[in-house]
PDB file of C-alpha atoms and ligand atoms in Angstrom:
ATOM      1  CA  MET U   1       9.498 -72.546  27.014  1.00  0.00           C
ATOM      2  CA  ALA U   2       8.579 -75.652  25.219  1.00  0.00           C
ATOM      3  CA  ARG U   3       5.474 -75.360  23.013  1.00  0.00           C
ATOM      4  CA  SER U   4       3.339 -78.158  21.720  1.00  0.00           C
ATOM      5  CA  ALA U   5       3.552 -78.936  17.955  1.00  0.00           C
ATOM      6  CA  LEU U   6       0.019 -77.544  17.427  1.00  0.00           C
ATOM      7  CA  LEU U   7       0.763 -74.181  19.199  1.00  0.00           C
ATOM      8  CA  ASN U   8       4.027 -73.929  17.269  1.00  0.00           C
ATOM      9  CA  VAL U   9       2.082 -74.085  13.895  1.00  0.00           C
ATOM     10  CA  MET U  10      -0.525 -71.309  15.217  1.00  0.00           C
ATOM     11  CA  VAL U  11       2.488 -69.149  16.562  1.00  0.00           C
ATOM     12  CA  GLN U  12       4.612 -69.418  13.319  1.00  0.00           C
ATOM     13  CA  ALA U  13       1.473 -68.397  11.264  1.00  0.00           C
ATOM     14  CA  ALA U  14       0.596 -65.627  13.599  1.00  0.00           C
ATOM     15  CA  MET U  15       4.113 -64.223  13.544  1.00  0.00           C
ATOM     16  CA  LYS U  16       4.266 -64.344   9.641  1.00  0.00           C
ATOM     17  CA  ALA U  17       0.923 -62.474   9.429  1.00  0.00           C
ATOM     18  CA  GLY U  18       2.104 -60.119  12.028  1.00  0.00           C
ATOM     19  CA  ARG U  19       5.162 -59.217   9.953  1.00  0.00           C
ATOM     20  CA  SER U  20       2.805 -58.366   7.196  1.00  0.00           C
ATOM     21  CA  LEU U  21       0.520 -56.229   9.397  1.00  0.00           C
ATOM     22  CA  SER U  22       3.552 -54.397  10.699  1.00  0.00           C
ATOM     23  CA  ARG U  23       4.750 -53.535   7.224  1.00  0.00           C
ATOM     24  CA  ASP U  24       1.358 -52.220   6.308  1.00  0.00           C
ATOM     25  CA  PHE U  25       0.935 -50.284   9.728  1.00  0.00           C
ATOM     26  CA  GLY U  26       4.003 -48.307   8.714  1.00  0.00           C
ATOM     27  CA  GLU U  27       2.489 -47.212   5.484  1.00  0.00           C
ATOM     28  CA  VAL U  28      -1.195 -47.023   6.425  1.00  0.00           C
ATOM     29  CA  GLN U  29      -1.765 -44.066   4.410  1.00  0.00           C
ATOM     30  CA  ASN U  30      -1.195 -46.109   1.091  1.00  0.00           C
ATOM     31  CA  LEU U  31      -3.503 -48.939   1.904  1.00  0.00           C
ATOM     32  CA  GLN U  32      -6.529 -49.472  -0.205  1.00  0.00           C
ATOM     33  CA  VAL U  33      -9.570 -49.479   2.043  1.00  0.00           C
ATOM     34  CA  SER U  34     -13.170 -50.427   1.212  1.00  0.00           C
ATOM     35  CA  MET U  35     -16.357 -50.417   3.387  1.00  0.00           C
ATOM     36  CA  LYS U  36     -18.479 -53.670   4.010  1.00  0.00           C
ATOM     37  CA  GLY U  37     -21.188 -51.749   5.778  1.00  0.00           C
ATOM     38  CA  PRO U  38     -21.869 -48.388   7.564  1.00  0.00           C
ATOM     39  CA  GLY U  39     -18.457 -47.614   9.351  1.00  0.00           C
ATOM     40  CA  ASP U  40     -17.266 -51.223   8.742  1.00  0.00           C
ATOM     41  CA  TYR U  41     -13.910 -50.945   6.923  1.00  0.00           C
ATOM     42  CA  VAL U  42     -11.681 -53.652   5.567  1.00  0.00           C
ATOM     43  CA  SER U  43      -8.184 -52.991   3.923  1.00  0.00           C
ATOM     44  CA  GLN U  44      -5.582 -54.681   2.095  1.00  0.00           C
ATOM     45  CA  ALA U  45      -3.844 -55.383   5.429  1.00  0.00           C
ATOM     46  CA  ASP U  46      -6.817 -57.391   6.590  1.00  0.00           C
ATOM     47  CA  ARG U  47      -6.883 -59.466   3.476  1.00  0.00           C
ATOM     48  CA  LYS U  48      -3.070 -60.119   3.231  1.00  0.00           C
ATOM     49  CA  ALA U  49      -2.936 -61.221   6.803  1.00  0.00           C
ATOM     50  CA  GLU U  50      -5.788 -63.605   6.288  1.00  0.00           C
ATOM     51  CA  ASP U  51      -4.362 -65.060   3.109  1.00  0.00           C
ATOM     52  CA  ILE U  52      -1.107 -65.867   5.083  1.00  0.00           C
ATOM     53  CA  LEU U  53      -2.902 -67.458   7.809  1.00  0.00           C
ATOM     54  CA  PHE U  54      -5.165 -69.505   5.535  1.00  0.00           C
ATOM     55  CA  ALA U  55      -2.155 -70.599   3.488  1.00  0.00           C
ATOM     56  CA  GLU U  56      -0.091 -71.454   6.751  1.00  0.00           C
ATOM     57  CA  LEU U  57      -2.762 -73.221   8.698  1.00  0.00           C
ATOM     58  CA  SER U  58      -3.907 -75.181   5.586  1.00  0.00           C
ATOM     59  CA  LYS U  59      -0.528 -76.321   4.868  1.00  0.00           C
ATOM     60  CA  ALA U  60       0.267 -77.531   8.415  1.00  0.00           C
ATOM     61  CA  ARG U  61      -3.088 -79.162   9.056  1.00  0.00           C
ATOM     62  CA  PRO U  62      -4.631 -80.092   5.667  1.00  0.00           C
ATOM     63  CA  GLY U  63      -8.385 -80.611   5.695  1.00  0.00           C
ATOM     64  CA  TYR U  64      -9.247 -78.707   8.812  1.00  0.00           C
ATOM     65  CA  ALA U  65     -12.405 -76.368   8.318  1.00  0.00           C
ATOM     66  CA  PHE U  66     -12.266 -72.595   8.795  1.00  0.00           C
ATOM     67  CA  LEU U  67     -14.242 -69.610   9.900  1.00  0.00           C
ATOM     68  CA  MET U  68     -12.525 -66.502   8.991  1.00  0.00           C
ATOM     69  CA  GLU U  69     -13.841 -62.941   9.128  1.00  0.00           C
ATOM     70  CA  GLU U  70     -13.067 -62.014   5.480  1.00  0.00           C
ATOM     71  CA  ARG U  71     -13.484 -65.517   3.756  1.00  0.00           C
ATOM     72  CA  GLY U  72     -16.356 -66.521   5.849  1.00  0.00           C
ATOM     73  CA  VAL U  73     -16.948 -70.381   6.079  1.00  0.00           C
ATOM     74  CA  VAL U  74     -14.416 -72.794   4.343  1.00  0.00           C
ATOM     75  CA  GLU U  75     -15.511 -76.442   4.577  1.00  0.00           C
ATOM     76  CA  GLY U  76     -12.967 -79.023   5.335  1.00  0.00           C
ATOM     77  CA  ASP U  77     -12.608 -82.913   4.773  1.00  0.00           C
ATOM     78  CA  ASP U  78     -12.088 -83.177   8.456  1.00  0.00           C
ATOM     79  CA  ASP U  79     -15.248 -82.734  10.497  1.00  0.00           C
ATOM     80  CA  GLN U  80     -13.674 -82.768  13.868  1.00  0.00           C
ATOM     81  CA  HIS U  81     -11.460 -79.498  13.569  1.00  0.00           C
ATOM     82  CA  ARG U  82     -12.229 -75.953  12.825  1.00  0.00           C
ATOM     83  CA  TRP U  83      -9.976 -72.967  12.730  1.00  0.00           C
ATOM     84  CA  ILE U  84     -11.718 -69.644  13.963  1.00  0.00           C
ATOM     85  CA  VAL U  85      -9.582 -66.761  12.870  1.00  0.00           C
ATOM     86  CA  ASP U  86      -9.611 -62.898  12.867  1.00  0.00           C
ATOM     87  CA  PRO U  87      -6.644 -61.784  10.790  1.00  0.00           C
ATOM     88  CA  LEU U  88      -6.827 -58.244  12.005  1.00  0.00           C
ATOM     89  CA  ASP U  89      -8.988 -57.405  15.229  1.00  0.00           C
ATOM     90  CA  GLY U  90      -9.041 -53.644  15.675  1.00  0.00           C
ATOM     91  CA  THR U  91      -9.091 -52.553  12.037  1.00  0.00           C
ATOM     92  CA  THR U  92     -10.311 -49.099  13.138  1.00  0.00           C
ATOM     93  CA  ASN U  93      -7.401 -48.663  15.450  1.00  0.00           C
ATOM     94  CA  PHE U  94      -5.084 -49.741  12.653  1.00  0.00           C
ATOM     95  CA  LEU U  95      -6.304 -47.493  10.202  1.00  0.00           C
ATOM     96  CA  HIS U  96      -5.926 -44.596  12.647  1.00  0.00           C
ATOM     97  CA  GLY U  97      -2.306 -45.525  13.579  1.00  0.00           C
ATOM     98  CA  ILE U  98      -3.203 -46.600  17.071  1.00  0.00           C
ATOM     99  CA  PRO U  99      -1.048 -49.645  17.841  1.00  0.00           C
ATOM    100  CA  ILE U 100      -3.733 -51.727  19.593  1.00  0.00           C
ATOM    101  CA  PHE U 101      -4.748 -54.429  17.174  1.00  0.00           C
ATOM    102  CA  SER U 102      -4.124 -58.297  16.936  1.00  0.00           C
ATOM    103  CA  ILE U 103      -4.365 -61.549  15.087  1.00  0.00           C
ATOM    104  CA  SER U 104      -6.645 -63.995  16.603  1.00  0.00           C
ATOM    105  CA  ILE U 105      -6.580 -67.707  16.047  1.00  0.00           C
ATOM    106  CA  ALA U 106      -8.546 -70.451  17.881  1.00  0.00           C
ATOM    107  CA  LEU U 107      -8.842 -74.125  17.187  1.00  0.00           C
ATOM    108  CA  GLU U 108     -12.070 -76.014  17.885  1.00  0.00           C
ATOM    109  CA  ARG U 109     -11.912 -79.894  18.180  1.00  0.00           C
ATOM    110  CA  GLN U 110     -15.409 -81.470  18.281  1.00  0.00           C
ATOM    111  CA  GLY U 111     -16.848 -78.133  19.104  1.00  0.00           C
ATOM    112  CA  GLN U 112     -14.528 -77.445  22.058  1.00  0.00           C
ATOM    113  CA  LEU U 113     -11.871 -74.714  22.079  1.00  0.00           C
ATOM    114  CA  VAL U 114      -8.588 -76.337  22.428  1.00  0.00           C
ATOM    115  CA  ALA U 115      -5.921 -73.800  21.514  1.00  0.00           C
ATOM    116  CA  ALA U 116      -5.547 -70.065  21.056  1.00  0.00           C
ATOM    117  CA  VAL U 117      -3.038 -67.594  19.918  1.00  0.00           C
ATOM    118  CA  ILE U 118      -3.475 -63.848  20.038  1.00  0.00           C
ATOM    119  CA  TYR U 119      -0.602 -61.577  18.737  1.00  0.00           C
ATOM    120  CA  ASN U 120      -0.285 -57.794  18.981  1.00  0.00           C
ATOM    121  CA  PRO U 121       2.730 -57.374  16.459  1.00  0.00           C
ATOM    122  CA  ALA U 122       3.069 -53.543  17.305  1.00  0.00           C
ATOM    123  CA  MET U 123       3.915 -54.427  20.979  1.00  0.00           C
ATOM    124  CA  ASP U 124       5.426 -57.836  20.255  1.00  0.00           C
ATOM    125  CA  GLU U 125       2.999 -59.495  22.692  1.00  0.00           C
ATOM    126  CA  LEU U 126       2.202 -63.060  22.002  1.00  0.00           C
ATOM    127  CA  TYR U 127      -0.642 -64.804  24.112  1.00  0.00           C
ATOM    128  CA  THR U 128      -1.100 -68.479  23.825  1.00  0.00           C
ATOM    129  CA  ALA U 129      -3.148 -71.065  25.627  1.00  0.00           C
ATOM    130  CA  GLU U 130      -3.973 -74.668  25.162  1.00  0.00           C
ATOM    131  CA  ARG U 131      -6.951 -76.410  26.972  1.00  0.00           C
ATOM    132  CA  GLY U 132      -5.588 -77.746  30.285  1.00  0.00           C
ATOM    133  CA  GLY U 133      -2.203 -76.309  29.681  1.00  0.00           C
ATOM    134  CA  GLY U 134      -2.546 -72.705  31.172  1.00  0.00           C
ATOM    135  CA  ALA U 135      -2.159 -69.362  29.420  1.00  0.00           C
ATOM    136  CA  PHE U 136       1.001 -67.414  28.584  1.00  0.00           C
ATOM    137  CA  MET U 137       2.199 -64.029  27.367  1.00  0.00           C
ATOM    138  CA  ASN U 138       5.552 -64.475  25.603  1.00  0.00           C
ATOM    139  CA  ASP U 139       6.981 -66.915  28.235  1.00  0.00           C
ATOM    140  CA  ARG U 140       5.214 -65.851  31.319  1.00  0.00           C
ATOM    141  CA  ARG U 141       2.344 -67.770  32.909  1.00  0.00           C
ATOM    142  CA  LEU U 142      -0.875 -65.730  32.989  1.00  0.00           C
ATOM    143  CA  ARG U 143      -3.344 -65.368  35.910  1.00  0.00           C
ATOM    144  CA  VAL U 144      -6.456 -63.240  36.149  1.00  0.00           C
ATOM    145  CA  ALA U 145      -6.399 -60.334  38.530  1.00  0.00           C
ATOM    146  CA  GLY U 146      -7.442 -61.390  42.071  1.00  0.00           C
ATOM    147  CA  ARG U 147      -9.593 -58.229  43.027  1.00  0.00           C
ATOM    148  CA  SER U 148     -12.849 -59.076  44.645  1.00  0.00           C
ATOM    149  CA  LYS U 149     -14.600 -55.810  44.897  1.00  0.00           C
ATOM    150  CA  LEU U 150     -15.989 -54.156  41.778  1.00  0.00           C
ATOM    151  CA  THR U 151     -15.252 -50.825  43.327  1.00  0.00           C
ATOM    152  CA  ASP U 152     -11.391 -51.673  42.966  1.00  0.00           C
ATOM    153  CA  CYS U 153     -11.723 -52.869  39.243  1.00  0.00           C
ATOM    154  CA  VAL U 154     -10.873 -51.526  35.943  1.00  0.00           C
ATOM    155  CA  ILE U 155     -13.287 -52.990  33.359  1.00  0.00           C
ATOM    156  CA  GLY U 156     -13.022 -53.068  29.638  1.00  0.00           C
ATOM    157  CA  CYS U 157     -15.900 -52.809  27.278  1.00  0.00           C
ATOM    158  CA  GLY U 158     -16.739 -52.489  23.596  1.00  0.00           C
ATOM    159  CA  VAL U 159     -18.806 -49.390  22.255  1.00  0.00           C
ATOM    160  CA  PRO U 160     -21.386 -50.407  19.649  1.00  0.00           C
ATOM    161  CA  HIS U 161     -20.507 -48.751  16.392  1.00  0.00           C
ATOM    162  CA  LEU U 162     -22.405 -47.369  13.416  1.00  0.00           C
ATOM    163  CA  GLY U 163     -24.719 -49.873  11.896  1.00  0.00           C
ATOM    164  CA  ARG U 164     -24.613 -52.226  14.687  1.00  0.00           C
ATOM    165  CA  GLY U 165     -27.545 -51.039  16.832  1.00  0.00           C
ATOM    166  CA  GLN U 166     -27.807 -51.893  20.538  1.00  0.00           C
ATOM    167  CA  HIS U 167     -26.632 -48.457  21.501  1.00  0.00           C
ATOM    168  CA  GLY U 168     -29.572 -47.863  23.956  1.00  0.00           C
ATOM    169  CA  ASN U 169     -28.870 -51.002  25.776  1.00  0.00           C
ATOM    170  CA  PHE U 170     -25.086 -50.163  25.883  1.00  0.00           C
ATOM    171  CA  LEU U 171     -25.697 -46.748  27.439  1.00  0.00           C
ATOM    172  CA  VAL U 172     -27.791 -48.481  30.259  1.00  0.00           C
ATOM    173  CA  GLU U 173     -25.076 -51.018  30.845  1.00  0.00           C
ATOM    174  CA  LEU U 174     -22.249 -48.352  30.825  1.00  0.00           C
ATOM    175  CA  ARG U 175     -24.207 -46.254  33.358  1.00  0.00           C
ATOM    176  CA  ASN U 176     -24.619 -49.268  35.532  1.00  0.00           C
ATOM    177  CA  VAL U 177     -20.951 -50.281  35.480  1.00  0.00           C
ATOM    178  CA  MET U 178     -19.440 -46.910  35.706  1.00  0.00           C
ATOM    179  CA  ALA U 179     -21.511 -46.306  39.025  1.00  0.00           C
ATOM    180  CA  GLU U 180     -19.662 -49.364  40.651  1.00  0.00           C
ATOM    181  CA  VAL U 181     -16.197 -49.516  39.152  1.00  0.00           C
ATOM    182  CA  SER U 182     -12.828 -47.639  39.601  1.00  0.00           C
ATOM    183  CA  GLY U 183     -12.494 -47.113  35.762  1.00  0.00           C
ATOM    184  CA  VAL U 184     -13.762 -48.157  32.380  1.00  0.00           C
ATOM    185  CA  ARG U 185     -11.513 -48.762  29.430  1.00  0.00           C
ATOM    186  CA  ARG U 186     -12.171 -49.257  25.541  1.00  0.00           C
ATOM    187  CA  LEU U 187      -9.331 -50.696  23.627  1.00  0.00           C
ATOM    188  CA  GLY U 188     -11.016 -51.489  20.309  1.00  0.00           C
ATOM    189  CA  SER U 189      -9.812 -55.049  19.918  1.00  0.00           C
ATOM    190  CA  ALA U 190     -12.059 -57.528  21.658  1.00  0.00           C
ATOM    191  CA  ALA U 191      -9.397 -60.301  21.293  1.00  0.00           C
ATOM    192  CA  LEU U 192      -6.897 -58.131  23.234  1.00  0.00           C
ATOM    193  CA  ASP U 193      -9.536 -57.034  25.766  1.00  0.00           C
ATOM    194  CA  LEU U 194      -9.853 -60.731  26.562  1.00  0.00           C
ATOM    195  CA  ALA U 195      -6.149 -61.231  26.593  1.00  0.00           C
ATOM    196  CA  TYR U 196      -5.684 -58.142  29.008  1.00  0.00           C
ATOM    197  CA  VAL U 197      -8.222 -59.837  31.304  1.00  0.00           C
ATOM    198  CA  ALA U 198      -6.223 -63.179  31.132  1.00  0.00           C
ATOM    199  CA  ALA U 199      -3.105 -61.146  31.916  1.00  0.00           C
ATOM    200  CA  GLY U 200      -4.665 -59.381  34.938  1.00  0.00           C
ATOM    201  CA  ARG U 201      -4.371 -55.941  33.465  1.00  0.00           C
ATOM    202  CA  MET U 202      -7.983 -55.454  33.326  1.00  0.00           C
ATOM    203  CA  ASP U 203     -10.302 -57.074  36.024  1.00  0.00           C
ATOM    204  CA  GLY U 204     -13.144 -57.629  33.701  1.00  0.00           C
ATOM    205  CA  PHE U 205     -14.738 -57.090  30.190  1.00  0.00           C
ATOM    206  CA  TRP U 206     -18.050 -57.136  28.648  1.00  0.00           C
ATOM    207  CA  GLU U 207     -19.267 -56.614  25.144  1.00  0.00           C
ATOM    208  CA  THR U 208     -22.253 -57.569  22.816  1.00  0.00           C
ATOM    209  CA  GLY U 209     -22.703 -57.707  19.160  1.00  0.00           C
ATOM    210  CA  LEU U 210     -19.488 -59.569  18.455  1.00  0.00           C
ATOM    211  CA  SER U 211     -18.709 -62.461  16.181  1.00  0.00           C
ATOM    212  CA  ALA U 212     -17.120 -65.828  16.931  1.00  0.00           C
ATOM    213  CA  TRP U 213     -13.879 -64.860  15.350  1.00  0.00           C
ATOM    214  CA  ASP U 214     -13.615 -61.651  17.757  1.00  0.00           C
ATOM    215  CA  ILE U 215     -13.719 -63.775  20.982  1.00  0.00           C
ATOM    216  CA  ALA U 216     -13.002 -67.724  20.284  1.00  0.00           C
ATOM    217  CA  ALA U 217      -9.337 -67.330  21.185  1.00  0.00           C
ATOM    218  CA  GLY U 218      -9.696 -64.863  24.060  1.00  0.00           C
ATOM    219  CA  LEU U 219     -12.263 -67.131  25.741  1.00  0.00           C
ATOM    220  CA  LEU U 220      -9.785 -69.818  26.155  1.00  0.00           C
ATOM    221  CA  LEU U 221      -7.111 -67.574  27.289  1.00  0.00           C
ATOM    222  CA  VAL U 222      -9.186 -66.190  30.080  1.00  0.00           C
ATOM    223  CA  ARG U 223     -10.340 -69.726  31.159  1.00  0.00           C
ATOM    224  CA  GLU U 224      -6.845 -71.056  31.043  1.00  0.00           C
ATOM    225  CA  ALA U 225      -5.628 -68.056  33.203  1.00  0.00           C
ATOM    226  CA  GLY U 226      -8.148 -69.250  35.834  1.00  0.00           C
ATOM    227  CA  GLY U 227     -10.890 -66.742  34.661  1.00  0.00           C
ATOM    228  CA  PHE U 228     -14.644 -67.250  34.051  1.00  0.00           C
ATOM    229  CA  VAL U 229     -16.718 -66.329  30.898  1.00  0.00           C
ATOM    230  CA  SER U 230     -20.322 -66.301  30.134  1.00  0.00           C
ATOM    231  CA  ASP U 231     -22.689 -64.726  27.590  1.00  0.00           C
ATOM    232  CA  MET U 232     -25.041 -61.832  28.587  1.00  0.00           C
ATOM    233  CA  ASP U 233     -27.648 -64.312  29.739  1.00  0.00           C
ATOM    234  CA  GLY U 234     -25.137 -66.094  32.175  1.00  0.00           C
ATOM    235  CA  GLY U 235     -25.032 -69.033  29.662  1.00  0.00           C
ATOM    236  CA  GLN U 236     -22.046 -70.549  27.851  1.00  0.00           C
ATOM    237  CA  ASP U 237     -23.287 -69.818  24.350  1.00  0.00           C
ATOM    238  CA  MET U 238     -20.729 -66.903  23.800  1.00  0.00           C
ATOM    239  CA  LEU U 239     -19.840 -67.872  20.219  1.00  0.00           C
ATOM    240  CA  GLU U 240     -23.441 -68.133  19.120  1.00  0.00           C
ATOM    241  CA  ALA U 241     -24.701 -65.136  21.194  1.00  0.00           C
ATOM    242  CA  GLY U 242     -21.773 -62.939  20.172  1.00  0.00           C
ATOM    243  CA  SER U 243     -21.609 -61.522  23.701  1.00  0.00           C
ATOM    244  CA  VAL U 244     -19.261 -62.098  26.547  1.00  0.00           C
ATOM    245  CA  VAL U 245     -18.728 -61.115  30.238  1.00  0.00           C
ATOM    246  CA  ALA U 246     -15.367 -62.025  31.696  1.00  0.00           C
ATOM    247  CA  GLY U 247     -13.346 -61.688  34.838  1.00  0.00           C
ATOM    248  CA  ASN U 248     -12.294 -63.768  37.875  1.00  0.00           C
ATOM    249  CA  GLU U 249     -15.059 -65.939  39.520  1.00  0.00           C
ATOM    250  CA  VAL U 250     -16.263 -63.151  41.907  1.00  0.00           C
ATOM    251  CA  ILE U 251     -15.995 -60.219  39.429  1.00  0.00           C
ATOM    252  CA  GLN U 252     -17.474 -62.168  36.414  1.00  0.00           C
ATOM    253  CA  ARG U 253     -20.586 -62.770  38.478  1.00  0.00           C
ATOM    254  CA  ALA U 254     -20.712 -59.163  39.970  1.00  0.00           C
ATOM    255  CA  LEU U 255     -20.096 -57.570  36.490  1.00  0.00           C
ATOM    256  CA  LEU U 256     -22.810 -59.745  34.852  1.00  0.00           C
ATOM    257  CA  LYS U 257     -25.206 -58.564  37.680  1.00  0.00           C
ATOM    258  CA  ALA U 258     -24.092 -54.783  37.373  1.00  0.00           C
ATOM    259  CA  VAL U 259     -24.421 -54.924  33.515  1.00  0.00           C
ATOM    260  CA  LYS U 260     -27.886 -56.346  33.581  1.00  0.00           C
ATOM    261  CA  LYS U 261     -29.361 -54.298  36.314  1.00  0.00           C
ATOM    262  CA  PRO U 262     -32.603 -52.842  35.190  1.00  0.00           C
ATOM    263  CA  LEU U 263     -32.798 -48.894  35.087  1.00  0.00           C
ATOM    264  CA  SER U 264     -35.692 -49.043  37.519  1.00  0.00           C
ATOM    265  CA  ALA U 265     -33.431 -50.848  40.210  1.00  0.00           C
ATOM    266  CA  ARG U 266     -31.065 -47.719  40.229  1.00  0.00           C
TER     267      ARG U 266
HETATM  268  P1  LIG D   1     -12.681 -55.858  13.716  1.00  0.00           P
HETATM  269  O1  LIG D   1     -11.681 -54.644  13.942  1.00  0.00           O
HETATM  270  O2  LIG D   1     -12.024 -57.189  13.352  1.00  0.00           O
HETATM  271  O3  LIG D   1     -13.750 -55.539  12.707  1.00  0.00           O
HETATM  272  C1  LIG D   1     -14.442 -53.811  18.889  1.00  0.00           C
HETATM  273  O4  LIG D   1     -14.622 -53.941  20.261  1.00  0.00           O
HETATM  274  C2  LIG D   1     -14.713 -55.052  18.235  1.00  0.00           C
HETATM  275  O5  LIG D   1     -15.819 -54.889  17.318  1.00  0.00           O
HETATM  276  C3  LIG D   1     -13.495 -55.648  17.407  1.00  0.00           C
HETATM  277  O6  LIG D   1     -13.475 -56.919  17.675  1.00  0.00           O
HETATM  278  C4  LIG D   1     -13.742 -55.159  16.004  1.00  0.00           C
HETATM  279  O7  LIG D   1     -13.219 -56.161  15.178  1.00  0.00           O
HETATM  280  C5  LIG D   1     -15.320 -55.312  15.872  1.00  0.00           C
HETATM  281  N1  LIG D   1     -15.877 -54.435  14.957  1.00  0.00           N
HETATM  282  C6  LIG D   1     -16.652 -54.863  13.920  1.00  0.00           C
HETATM  283  N2  LIG D   1     -17.104 -53.915  13.162  1.00  0.00           N
HETATM  284  C7  LIG D   1     -16.557 -52.774  13.710  1.00  0.00           C
HETATM  285  C8  LIG D   1     -16.671 -51.279  13.344  1.00  0.00           C
HETATM  286  N3  LIG D   1     -17.393 -50.903  12.279  1.00  0.00           N
HETATM  287  N4  LIG D   1     -15.975 -50.493  14.190  1.00  0.00           N
HETATM  288  C9  LIG D   1     -15.357 -51.016  15.192  1.00  0.00           C
HETATM  289  N5  LIG D   1     -15.285 -52.235  15.534  1.00  0.00           N
HETATM  290  C10 LIG D   1     -15.787 -53.180  14.799  1.00  0.00           C
HETATM  291 CA1  LIG D   2     -13.810 -56.160  10.386  1.00  0.00          CA
HETATM  292 CA1  LIG D   3     -12.792 -58.719  15.088  1.00  0.00          CA
HETATM  293 CA1  LIG D   4     -11.108 -58.279  11.801  1.00  0.00          CA
END
């Protein structure tokens, strides 16, 4: 498959960082791990992968700004372009030897998401999308699932963790969704959750309390696979709100409604 020069740069960077993560995943017991907050771990593997992505992307596109999980904001000379990067999405899985984790890279041009790469090195699954150009896994074109009844659907979610709050809301949301769907899943990497929605593996996904780097690439993937995304209020401020509800046109709307159903309406 012919990829644009831009996607090539992103894929090369993701593969190189992926090789670093794979090496560290093989020796996970030897990694230095520190805690950023309650239950919020970061390891040498996160930092090494981020260093590789920062070096590769800066070299290929000098001057672009960055928003990265571990470095935070890095200003650039170019005020049109910004990389939004999570070097390891699913650190908790990674540190427990669970092979569900990913690298997530998105590019914004004038505030609009234009390119996305999500890579799971453990499964060698590479997701790519470019605005207007469709979404792919490896070389296969992706399309969101076509189910139209919530009762037939498998829905992904994120569970709030220690120190993050919002547990009460989540339990209400989960109760609502459980009552209406065929199954609920929790992968532990929001980037992969969205990639799975794009691939039609899961019919929908919702999560709150997220950061821009968790979801930027996944949002473009879902849209380019023909899916729909909104924040928890039904608006389009997912990156600012740190929340997302995703699915095909019908399921996205039905899932948002189910998630938000007040307890008294049950
Ligand atoms: P991270 O692994 O990059 O930190 C889980 O659905 C999402 O929440 C992931 O994108 C994960 O990203 C993020 N997250 C942030 N802090 C977390 C924590 N303490 N435990 C689990 N997931 C966390
Ligand atoms: Ca983290
Ligand atoms: Ca993350
Ligand atoms: Ca991370």
